[in-house]
CSV table of C-alpha atoms in Angstrom, one decimal:
chain,number,residue,atom,x,y,z
A,204,MET,CA,-28.5,-19.2,-12.3
A,205,ILE,CA,-29.8,-15.6,-11.4
A,206,CYS,CA,-27.9,-12.6,-10.2
A,207,GLU,CA,-28.9,-9.3,-9.2
A,208,SER,CA,-27.0,-7.4,-11.8
A,209,ILE,CA,-24.5,-8.7,-14.4
A,210,ASP,CA,-21.8,-6.3,-13.6
A,211,ARG,CA,-21.7,-7.8,-10.2
A,212,ILE,CA,-20.3,-11.1,-11.6
A,213,ALA,CA,-16.8,-9.4,-12.3
A,214,ARG,CA,-15.3,-6.2,-12.5
A,215,ARG,CA,-13.8,-6.9,-16.0
A,216,THR,CA,-15.8,-7.8,-19.1
A,217,TYR,CA,-13.4,-10.5,-19.9
A,218,ILE,CA,-13.8,-12.3,-16.5
A,219,GLY,CA,-17.6,-12.0,-16.7
A,220,THR,CA,-17.9,-13.5,-20.2
A,221,LEU,CA,-15.5,-16.2,-19.3
A,222,ILE,CA,-17.8,-17.1,-16.3
A,223,GLU,CA,-20.9,-16.9,-18.4
A,224,ASN,CA,-19.4,-19.1,-21.3
A,225,ARG,CA,-18.2,-21.9,-18.6
A,226,LEU,CA,-21.7,-21.9,-17.0
A,227,GLU,CA,-23.1,-22.5,-20.6
A,228,GLU,CA,-20.7,-25.3,-21.3
A,229,ALA,CA,-21.9,-26.8,-18.1
A,230,GLY,CA,-25.6,-26.3,-19.2
A,231,VAL,CA,-26.2,-23.5,-16.7
A,232,LEU,CA,-28.1,-20.3,-17.9
A,233,LEU,CA,-26.8,-17.1,-16.5
A,234,LEU,CA,-29.6,-14.6,-16.0
A,235,ALA,CA,-29.6,-11.1,-14.4
A,236,ALA,CA,-32.6,-9.4,-12.5
A,237,ASP,CA,-32.1,-6.1,-14.2
A,238,GLU,CA,-32.2,-7.7,-17.8
A,239,PRO,CA,-34.9,-8.8,-20.1
A,240,LEU,CA,-35.6,-12.4,-19.1
A,241,ASN,CA,-36.4,-14.2,-22.2
A,242,LEU,CA,-36.6,-17.8,-22.0
A,243,ASP,CA,-37.9,-18.7,-25.7
A,244,GLY,CA,-34.3,-18.8,-27.1
A,245,LYS,CA,-34.3,-15.2,-28.6
A,246,ARG,CA,-31.4,-13.6,-26.7
A,247,ALA,CA,-30.2,-10.9,-29.0
A,248,SER,CA,-31.6,-7.9,-27.1
A,249,GLN,CA,-30.3,-9.5,-23.8
A,250,ILE,CA,-26.7,-10.0,-24.9
A,251,LEU,CA,-26.7,-6.3,-26.1
A,252,THR,CA,-27.9,-5.1,-22.7
A,253,ARG,CA,-25.3,-7.3,-21.0
A,254,ARG,CA,-22.6,-6.2,-23.0
A,255,VAL,CA,-23.2,-2.6,-22.7
A,256,LYS,CA,-23.7,-2.8,-19.0
A,257,GLN,CA,-20.4,-4.8,-18.6
A,258,GLY,CA,-18.5,-2.3,-20.7
A,259,VAL,CA,-19.9,0.5,-18.8
A,260,ALA,CA,-18.9,-1.3,-15.4
A,261,GLU,CA,-15.2,-1.9,-16.6
A,262,TRP,CA,-14.9,1.8,-17.6
A,263,TYR,CA,-16.4,2.9,-14.2
A,264,VAL,CA,-13.8,0.6,-12.4
A,265,LEU,CA,-10.8,1.7,-14.3
A,266,GLU,CA,-11.7,5.3,-13.8
A,267,LEU,CA,-12.2,4.8,-10.2
A,268,LEU,CA,-8.8,3.1,-9.9
A,269,GLU,CA,-7.0,5.8,-11.9
A,270,LYS,CA,-8.6,8.5,-9.9
A,271,SER,CA,-7.4,6.8,-6.6
A,272,TRP,CA,-4.0,6.3,-8.0
A,273,GLY,CA,-3.9,9.9,-8.7
A,274,GLY,CA,-5.0,10.9,-5.3
A,275,PHE,CA,-2.2,8.7,-3.8
A,276,GLU,CA,0.2,10.5,-6.0
A,277,ALA,CA,-1.0,14.0,-4.9
A,278,HIS,CA,-1.3,12.7,-1.1
A,279,THR,CA,2.4,11.7,-1.4
A,280,ALA,CA,3.6,14.8,-3.0
A,281,GLN,CA,2.0,17.1,-0.3
A,282,GLY,CA,3.9,14.8,2.4
A,283,PHE,CA,1.0,13.3,4.0
A,284,ASN,CA,1.4,9.8,5.6
A,285,ILE,CA,-1.1,7.0,5.3
A,286,GLY,CA,-1.3,4.2,8.1
A,287,LYS,CA,1.1,3.7,11.2
A,288,PRO,CA,4.1,6.0,11.1
A,289,PRO,CA,7.3,4.0,10.4
A,290,TYR,CA,9.6,3.3,13.5
A,291,GLY,CA,11.5,6.3,14.4
A,292,HIS,CA,8.7,8.6,13.5
A,293,ILE,CA,5.7,9.8,15.0
A,294,ALA,CA,2.6,11.3,13.5
A,295,LYS,CA,1.9,15.1,13.6
A,296,LYS,CA,-1.8,15.8,13.1
A,297,LEU,CA,-2.9,18.5,10.8
A,298,PRO,CA,-6.3,20.1,9.9
A,299,HIS,CA,-7.6,18.6,6.6
A,300,PRO,CA,-6.8,20.8,3.7
A,301,VAL,CA,-10.2,20.5,2.1
A,302,PRO,CA,-12.5,23.0,4.0
A,303,ALA,CA,-15.6,20.6,3.7
A,304,ARG,CA,-13.8,17.6,5.2
A,305,ARG,CA,-12.1,19.9,7.7
A,306,ALA,CA,-15.5,21.1,8.6
A,307,GLU,CA,-16.6,17.3,9.3
A,308,GLY,CA,-13.5,17.2,11.7
A,309,ALA,CA,-11.3,15.3,9.3
A,310,SER,CA,-7.5,15.6,9.7
A,311,LYS,CA,-4.2,14.3,7.9
A,312,HIS,CA,-1.0,13.6,9.3
A,313,VAL,CA,2.7,14.3,8.5
A,314,LEU,CA,5.8,12.6,9.9
A,315,GLN,CA,8.2,13.9,12.4
A,316,PRO,CA,11.2,12.3,14.3
A,317,ASP,CA,10.4,10.3,17.4
A,318,PRO,CA,12.8,11.9,19.9
A,319,VAL,CA,13.6,8.2,21.6
A,320,ARG,CA,13.2,6.0,18.5
A,321,GLY,CA,14.6,8.4,15.8
A,322,PRO,CA,18.1,8.1,17.1
A,323,VAL,CA,18.0,4.3,17.1
A,324,VAL,CA,17.2,4.5,13.3
A,325,THR,CA,20.3,6.6,12.6
A,326,THR,CA,22.4,4.2,14.7
A,327,ILE,CA,21.2,1.3,12.6
A,328,PHE,CA,21.9,2.8,9.2
A,329,ASN,CA,25.4,3.6,10.8
A,330,TRP,CA,26.1,0.2,11.9
A,331,ARG,CA,24.9,-1.1,8.5
A,332,VAL,CA,27.0,1.2,6.3
A,333,GLU,CA,30.2,1.6,8.4
A,334,GLU,CA,30.7,-1.8,9.7
A,335,CYS,CA,28.7,-3.9,7.2
A,336,LEU,CA,26.6,-5.8,9.9
A,337,GLY,CA,24.1,-8.3,8.9
A,338,TYR,CA,20.5,-8.0,10.2
A,339,GLN,CA,20.8,-10.4,13.0
A,340,ALA,CA,24.1,-8.9,14.3
A,341,ILE,CA,22.4,-5.5,14.5
A,342,ALA,CA,19.3,-7.2,16.1
A,343,ASP,CA,21.8,-8.7,18.7
A,344,ARG,CA,23.3,-5.6,19.6
A,345,LEU,CA,20.0,-3.8,20.0
A,346,ASN,CA,18.6,-6.6,22.1
A,347,ALA,CA,21.6,-6.0,24.3
A,348,ASP,CA,19.9,-2.7,25.8
A,349,LEU,CA,16.2,-2.8,25.1
A,350,ASP,CA,15.8,0.4,27.3
A,351,ARG,CA,18.2,2.4,24.8
A,352,TYR,CA,17.0,0.8,21.7
A,353,PRO,CA,13.3,0.0,22.3
A,354,PRO,CA,12.0,-2.7,19.9
A,355,PRO,CA,9.1,-1.9,17.3
A,356,THR,CA,5.6,-2.4,18.4
A,357,PRO,CA,3.0,-3.9,15.7
A,358,VAL,CA,0.0,-2.5,14.8
A,359,ASP,CA,-1.6,-5.2,16.9
A,360,PRO,CA,0.3,-4.9,20.2
A,361,ALA,CA,-0.6,-8.6,20.9
A,362,ARG,CA,1.8,-9.8,18.2
A,363,SER,CA,4.6,-8.0,19.9
A,364,VAL,CA,7.6,-10.4,20.3
A,365,GLY,CA,9.4,-7.7,22.7
A,366,HIS,CA,12.7,-7.8,21.1
A,367,TRP,CA,14.4,-7.1,17.8
A,368,THR,CA,14.5,-9.6,15.0
A,369,GLN,CA,16.1,-10.0,11.6
A,370,SER,CA,13.0,-8.6,9.9
A,371,SER,CA,12.2,-5.7,12.1
A,372,VAL,CA,15.9,-4.6,11.5
A,373,ARG,CA,15.4,-5.1,7.7
A,374,ASP,CA,12.1,-3.1,7.7
A,375,ILE,CA,13.9,-0.2,9.1
A,376,LEU,CA,16.7,-0.4,6.6
A,377,VAL,CA,14.5,-0.7,3.5
A,378,ASN,CA,12.2,2.1,4.2
A,379,PRO,CA,13.0,5.1,2.4
A,380,LYS,CA,10.7,7.4,4.4
A,381,HIS,CA,13.8,7.7,6.6
A,382,THR,CA,15.3,10.0,4.1
A,383,GLY,CA,12.8,12.7,4.6
A,384,TYR,CA,10.8,12.0,1.5
A,385,MET,CA,7.2,10.6,1.4
A,386,VAL,CA,7.3,7.3,-0.7
A,387,TRP,CA,4.5,5.0,-1.6
A,388,ASN,CA,3.7,2.0,-3.6
A,389,ARG,CA,6.5,0.0,-2.3
A,390,ARG,CA,4.3,-3.2,-2.0
A,391,ALA,CA,1.6,-4.6,-4.3
A,392,THR,CA,-1.1,-4.7,-1.8
A,393,LYS,CA,-3.7,-5.9,-4.2
A,394,ARG,CA,-2.0,-8.4,-6.2
A,395,ASP,CA,1.1,-11.0,-6.3
A,396,GLY,CA,0.5,-11.5,-2.4
A,397,GLY,CA,1.7,-8.0,-1.4
A,398,LYS,CA,5.2,-8.6,-2.7
A,399,HIS,CA,7.8,-5.7,-2.5
A,400,ASN,CA,7.9,-3.4,-5.9
A,401,PRO,CA,11.3,-2.6,-7.4
A,402,PRO,CA,12.7,0.8,-6.5
A,403,GLU,CA,12.0,2.1,-9.7
A,404,ALA,CA,8.2,1.5,-9.4
A,405,TRP,CA,8.0,3.7,-6.1
A,406,GLY,CA,6.3,7.0,-6.0
A,407,TRP,CA,8.3,9.7,-4.3
A,408,SER,CA,7.6,13.2,-3.3
A,409,PRO,CA,9.1,15.8,-5.6
A,410,ALA,CA,10.9,17.4,-2.3
A,411,PRO,CA,11.7,16.4,1.2
A,412,THR,CA,8.3,16.5,3.4
A,413,HIS,CA,9.6,15.7,6.9
A,414,GLU,CA,12.9,15.9,8.8
A,415,PRO,CA,15.1,13.1,7.6
A,416,LEU,CA,16.7,10.6,10.1
A,417,VAL,CA,19.3,9.5,7.5
A,418,SER,CA,20.7,11.2,4.2
A,419,ILE,CA,19.5,9.6,0.7
A,420,GLU,CA,23.4,8.7,0.5
A,421,VAL,CA,23.3,6.6,3.6
A,422,PHE,CA,20.4,4.9,2.6
A,423,THR,CA,21.6,4.2,-0.8
A,424,ALA,CA,24.7,2.8,0.7
A,425,ALA,CA,22.8,0.5,3.1
A,426,GLN,CA,21.0,-1.1,0.4
A,427,LYS,CA,24.3,-2.1,-1.2
A,428,VAL,CA,25.5,-3.9,1.9
A,429,ALA,CA,25.0,-7.8,1.3
């Protein structure tokens, strides 16, 4: 079996060598087009080249991930939002802080309250904290007056169900961005099937970055309602 480059087999050296060993156990020789192709049984130079390249590739990936992680932290601290604004907020477009990116027409977004949906978020938290209502009970109240309490719209409008559900109510109650802080790393997007991370793993901006819809005290109290 031949590949373009050995560092394309896997990002981590361990995985790359594991694949290589398993192929050898099956009697399949793994070759790379950018390595010395020695078929006379002498592989010392080939293996040295391969391990060096695998080590450099793993270093490059880890460095890239660390820099990307640091970029997200800086992005959060500055109060910029990524993706669709949460229900109750709208995106306010700002010029990109980097002059070169700004010259290209790039921009960033911060959150500001939605004049129609923002009060709905505050009402949902009040019902949860003051009356200890469950998700479905809150959804039923909201569905009784959809003109006053418009339901959320998914990123893909075709998936909209047109009314409030337990999950849509829960999504609002567990989103800490309603407190005025920018928060990230709430979900493991690249591993564990996108599961929710524990609150201690969240990254918070050092200070509030946008107008809050609820206080931190109300948000914390809502999390304690069973």
